[in-house]
PDB file of C-alpha atoms in Angstrom:
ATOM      1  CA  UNK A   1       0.000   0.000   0.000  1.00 69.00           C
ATOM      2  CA  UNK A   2       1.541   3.486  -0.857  1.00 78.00           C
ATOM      3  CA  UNK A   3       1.432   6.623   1.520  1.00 77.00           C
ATOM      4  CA  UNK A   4      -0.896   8.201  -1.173  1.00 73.00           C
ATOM      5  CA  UNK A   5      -3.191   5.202  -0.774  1.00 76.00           C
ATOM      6  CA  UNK A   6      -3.012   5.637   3.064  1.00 77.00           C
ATOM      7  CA  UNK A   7      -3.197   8.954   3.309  1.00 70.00           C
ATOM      8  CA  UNK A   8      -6.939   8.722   1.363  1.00 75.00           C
ATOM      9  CA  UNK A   9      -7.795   6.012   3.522  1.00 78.00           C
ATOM     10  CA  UNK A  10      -7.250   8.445   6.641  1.00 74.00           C
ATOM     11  CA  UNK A  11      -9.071  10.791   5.085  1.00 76.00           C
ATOM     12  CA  UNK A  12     -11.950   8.932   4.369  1.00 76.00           C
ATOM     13  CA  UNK A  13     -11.886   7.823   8.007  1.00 68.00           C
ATOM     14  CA  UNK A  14     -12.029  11.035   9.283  1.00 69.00           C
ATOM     15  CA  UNK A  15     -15.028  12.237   6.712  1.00 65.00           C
ATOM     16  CA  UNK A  16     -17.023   9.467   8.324  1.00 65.00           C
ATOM     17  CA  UNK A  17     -16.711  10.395  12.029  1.00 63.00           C
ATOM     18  CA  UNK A  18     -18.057  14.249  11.569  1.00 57.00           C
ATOM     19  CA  UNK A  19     -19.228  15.927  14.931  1.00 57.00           C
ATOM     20  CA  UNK A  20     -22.399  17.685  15.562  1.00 54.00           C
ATOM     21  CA  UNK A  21     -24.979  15.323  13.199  1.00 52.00           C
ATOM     22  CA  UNK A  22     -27.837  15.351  13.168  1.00 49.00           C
ATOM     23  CA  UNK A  23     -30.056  11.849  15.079  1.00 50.00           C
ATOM     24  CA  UNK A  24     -32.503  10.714  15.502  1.00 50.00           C
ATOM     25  CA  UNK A  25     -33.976  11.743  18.335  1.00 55.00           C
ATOM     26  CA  UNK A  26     -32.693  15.870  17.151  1.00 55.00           C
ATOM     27  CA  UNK A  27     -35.843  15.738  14.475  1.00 55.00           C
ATOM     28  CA  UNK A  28     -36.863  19.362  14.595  1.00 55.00           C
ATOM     29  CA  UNK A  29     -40.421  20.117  15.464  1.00 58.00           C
ATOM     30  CA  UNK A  30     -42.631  21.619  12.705  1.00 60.00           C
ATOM     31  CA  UNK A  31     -43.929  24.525  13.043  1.00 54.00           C
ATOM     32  CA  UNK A  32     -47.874  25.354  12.312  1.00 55.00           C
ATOM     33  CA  UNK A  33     -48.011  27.714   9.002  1.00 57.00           C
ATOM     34  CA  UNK A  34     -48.637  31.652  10.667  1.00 58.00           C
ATOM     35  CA  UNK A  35     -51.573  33.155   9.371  1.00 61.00           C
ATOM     36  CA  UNK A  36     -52.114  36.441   8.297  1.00 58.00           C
ATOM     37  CA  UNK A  37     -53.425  37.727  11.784  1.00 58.00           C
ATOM     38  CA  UNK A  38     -50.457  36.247  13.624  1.00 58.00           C
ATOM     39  CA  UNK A  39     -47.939  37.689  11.420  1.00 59.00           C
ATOM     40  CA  UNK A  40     -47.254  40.484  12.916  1.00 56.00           C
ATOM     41  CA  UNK A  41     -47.412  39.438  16.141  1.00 55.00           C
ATOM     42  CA  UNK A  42     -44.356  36.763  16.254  1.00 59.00           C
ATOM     43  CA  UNK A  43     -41.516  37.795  18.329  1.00 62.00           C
ATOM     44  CA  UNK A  44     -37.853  36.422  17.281  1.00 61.00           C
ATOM     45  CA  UNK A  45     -36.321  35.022  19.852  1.00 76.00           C
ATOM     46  CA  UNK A  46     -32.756  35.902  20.653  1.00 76.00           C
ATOM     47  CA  UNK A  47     -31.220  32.623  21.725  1.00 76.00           C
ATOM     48  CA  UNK A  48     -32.664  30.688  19.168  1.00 86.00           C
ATOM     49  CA  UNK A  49     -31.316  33.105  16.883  1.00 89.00           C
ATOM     50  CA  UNK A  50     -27.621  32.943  18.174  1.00 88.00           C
ATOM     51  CA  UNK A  51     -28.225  29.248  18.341  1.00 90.00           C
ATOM     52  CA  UNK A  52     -28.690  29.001  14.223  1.00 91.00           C
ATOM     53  CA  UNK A  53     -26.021  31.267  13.440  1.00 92.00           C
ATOM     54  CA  UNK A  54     -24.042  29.489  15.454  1.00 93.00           C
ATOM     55  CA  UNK A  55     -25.049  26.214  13.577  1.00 94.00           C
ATOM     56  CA  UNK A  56     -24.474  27.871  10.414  1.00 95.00           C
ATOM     57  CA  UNK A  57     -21.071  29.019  11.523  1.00 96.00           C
ATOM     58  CA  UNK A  58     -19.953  25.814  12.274  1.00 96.00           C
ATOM     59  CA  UNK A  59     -21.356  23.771   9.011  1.00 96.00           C
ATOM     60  CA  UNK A  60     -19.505  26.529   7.354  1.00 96.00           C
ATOM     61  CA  UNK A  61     -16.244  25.898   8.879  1.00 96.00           C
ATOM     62  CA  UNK A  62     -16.842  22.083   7.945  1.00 97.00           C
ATOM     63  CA  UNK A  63     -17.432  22.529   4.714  1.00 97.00           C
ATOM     64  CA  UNK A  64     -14.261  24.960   4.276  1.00 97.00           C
ATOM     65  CA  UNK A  65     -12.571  22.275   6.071  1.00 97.00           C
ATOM     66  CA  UNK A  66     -13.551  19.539   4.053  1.00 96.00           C
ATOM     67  CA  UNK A  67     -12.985  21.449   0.811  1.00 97.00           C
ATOM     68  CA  UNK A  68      -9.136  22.435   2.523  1.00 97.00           C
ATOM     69  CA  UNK A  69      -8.203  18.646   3.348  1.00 97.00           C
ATOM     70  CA  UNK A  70      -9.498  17.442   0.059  1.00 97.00           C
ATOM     71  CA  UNK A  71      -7.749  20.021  -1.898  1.00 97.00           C
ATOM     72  CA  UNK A  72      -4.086  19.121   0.065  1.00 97.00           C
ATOM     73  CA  UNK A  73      -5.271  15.235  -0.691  1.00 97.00           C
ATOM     74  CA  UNK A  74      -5.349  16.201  -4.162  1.00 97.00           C
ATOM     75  CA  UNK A  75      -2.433  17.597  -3.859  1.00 97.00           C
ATOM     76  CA  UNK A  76       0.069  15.059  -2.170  1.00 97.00           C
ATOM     77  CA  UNK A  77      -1.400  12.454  -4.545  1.00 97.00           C
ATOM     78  CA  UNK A  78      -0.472  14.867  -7.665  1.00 97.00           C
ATOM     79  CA  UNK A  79       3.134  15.459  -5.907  1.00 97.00           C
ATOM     80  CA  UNK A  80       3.897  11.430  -5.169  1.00 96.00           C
ATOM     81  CA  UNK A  81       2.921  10.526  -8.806  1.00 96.00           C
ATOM     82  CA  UNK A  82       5.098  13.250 -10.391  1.00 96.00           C
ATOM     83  CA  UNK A  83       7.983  11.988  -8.088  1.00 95.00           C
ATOM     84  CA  UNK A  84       6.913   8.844  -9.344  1.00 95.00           C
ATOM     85  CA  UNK A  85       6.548   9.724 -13.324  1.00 95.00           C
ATOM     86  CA  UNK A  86      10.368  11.249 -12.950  1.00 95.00           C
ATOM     87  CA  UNK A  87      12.165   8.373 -11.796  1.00 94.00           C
ATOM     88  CA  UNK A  88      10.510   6.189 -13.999  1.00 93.00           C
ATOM     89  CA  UNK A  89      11.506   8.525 -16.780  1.00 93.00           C
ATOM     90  CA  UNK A  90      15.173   8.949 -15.585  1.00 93.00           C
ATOM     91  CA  UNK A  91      15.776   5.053 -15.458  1.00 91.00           C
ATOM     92  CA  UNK A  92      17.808   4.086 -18.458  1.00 90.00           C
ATOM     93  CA  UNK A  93      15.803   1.803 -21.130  1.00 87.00           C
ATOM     94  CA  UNK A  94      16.554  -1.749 -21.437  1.00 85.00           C
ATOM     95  CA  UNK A  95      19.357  -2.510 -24.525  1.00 87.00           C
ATOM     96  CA  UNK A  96      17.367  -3.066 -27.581  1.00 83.00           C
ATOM     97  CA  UNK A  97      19.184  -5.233 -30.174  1.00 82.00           C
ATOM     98  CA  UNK A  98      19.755  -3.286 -33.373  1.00 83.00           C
ATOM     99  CA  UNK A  99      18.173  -5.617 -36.004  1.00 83.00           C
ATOM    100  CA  UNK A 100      19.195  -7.084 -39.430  1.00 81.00           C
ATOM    101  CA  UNK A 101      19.160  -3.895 -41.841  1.00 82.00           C
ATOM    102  CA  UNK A 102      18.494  -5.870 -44.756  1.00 82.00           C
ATOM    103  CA  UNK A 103      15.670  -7.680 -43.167  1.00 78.00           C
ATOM    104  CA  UNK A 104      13.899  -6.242 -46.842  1.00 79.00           C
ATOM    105  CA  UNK A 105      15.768  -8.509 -48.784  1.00 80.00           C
ATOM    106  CA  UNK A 106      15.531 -11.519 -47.130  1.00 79.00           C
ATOM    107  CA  UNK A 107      12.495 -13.815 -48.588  1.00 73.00           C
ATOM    108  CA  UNK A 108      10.551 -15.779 -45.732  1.00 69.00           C
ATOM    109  CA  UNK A 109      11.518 -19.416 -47.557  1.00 65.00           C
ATOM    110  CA  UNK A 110      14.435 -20.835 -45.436  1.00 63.00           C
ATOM    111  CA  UNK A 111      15.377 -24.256 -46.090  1.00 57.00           C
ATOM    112  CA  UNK A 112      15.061 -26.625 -42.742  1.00 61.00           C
ATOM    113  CA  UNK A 113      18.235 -27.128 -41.118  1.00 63.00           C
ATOM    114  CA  UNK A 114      17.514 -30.876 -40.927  1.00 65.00           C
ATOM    115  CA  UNK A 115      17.000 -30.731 -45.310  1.00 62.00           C
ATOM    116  CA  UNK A 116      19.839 -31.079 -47.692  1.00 68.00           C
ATOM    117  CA  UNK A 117      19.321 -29.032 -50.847  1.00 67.00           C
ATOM    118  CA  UNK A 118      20.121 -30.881 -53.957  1.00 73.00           C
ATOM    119  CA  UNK A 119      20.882 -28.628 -56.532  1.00 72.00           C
ATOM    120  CA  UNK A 120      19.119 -29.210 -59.854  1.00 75.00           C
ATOM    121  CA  UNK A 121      20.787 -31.043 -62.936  1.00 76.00           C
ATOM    122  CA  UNK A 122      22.397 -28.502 -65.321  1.00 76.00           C
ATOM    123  CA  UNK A 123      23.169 -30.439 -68.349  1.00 73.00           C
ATOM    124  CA  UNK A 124      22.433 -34.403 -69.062  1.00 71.00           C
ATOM    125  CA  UNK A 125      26.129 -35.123 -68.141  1.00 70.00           C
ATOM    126  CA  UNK A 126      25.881 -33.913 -64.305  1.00 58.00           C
ATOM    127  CA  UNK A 127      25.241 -36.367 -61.870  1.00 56.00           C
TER     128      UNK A 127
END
């Protein structure tokens, strides 16, 4: 296993233990639909306010963290396979044979090394 392989593994880990989610039993309530005559007559309440902002400061720093650690993830993986890509490209090839360069004029019908070749008769008077 390479350290790019286990650093995505740790990060994967840590994705799944996030603090602050939501249960079960932290449904929110619904809240009956206010009609016109009660409008006007809702207060806000303060500490319910400072409570959401609060909530929505925190999924915001999540988020911006998540986006962070991904982005340096991305990052170590792209720097390990460069590093990777260079020594592999510095490493000298293997020796390549050169070849026959009149491979062209060579036909593909070899006699069998097994085969005598008779040559044929010339005149009557060979033998």
């Amino acid at each position: 296993m390479t350290a790019a392989q286990r650093c995505f593994i740790v990060f994967i880990c840590g994705l799944s233990v996030v603090p602050g989610s939501l249960s079960a039993q932290d449904k929110p309530t619904t809240v009956p639909a206010d009609t016109p005559a009660t409008q006007g007559l809702r207060e806000v309440d303060p500490a319910n306010l400072e409570e959401k902002r609060q909530l929505t400061f925190t999924v915001g720093v999540m988020v911006l963290l998540g986006i962070t650690i991904t982005g340096l993830g991305l990052l170590l993986v792209v720097i390990l396979w460069g590093h990777r890509v260079r020594r592999k490209s510095r490493a000298p090839l293997p020796e390549a044979s050169r070849g026959d360069d009149l491979f062209y004029l060579k036909t593909g019908n070899k006699p069998q090394p097994d085969t005598t070749v008779i040559p044929p008769k010339q005149s009557p008077n060979d033998e």
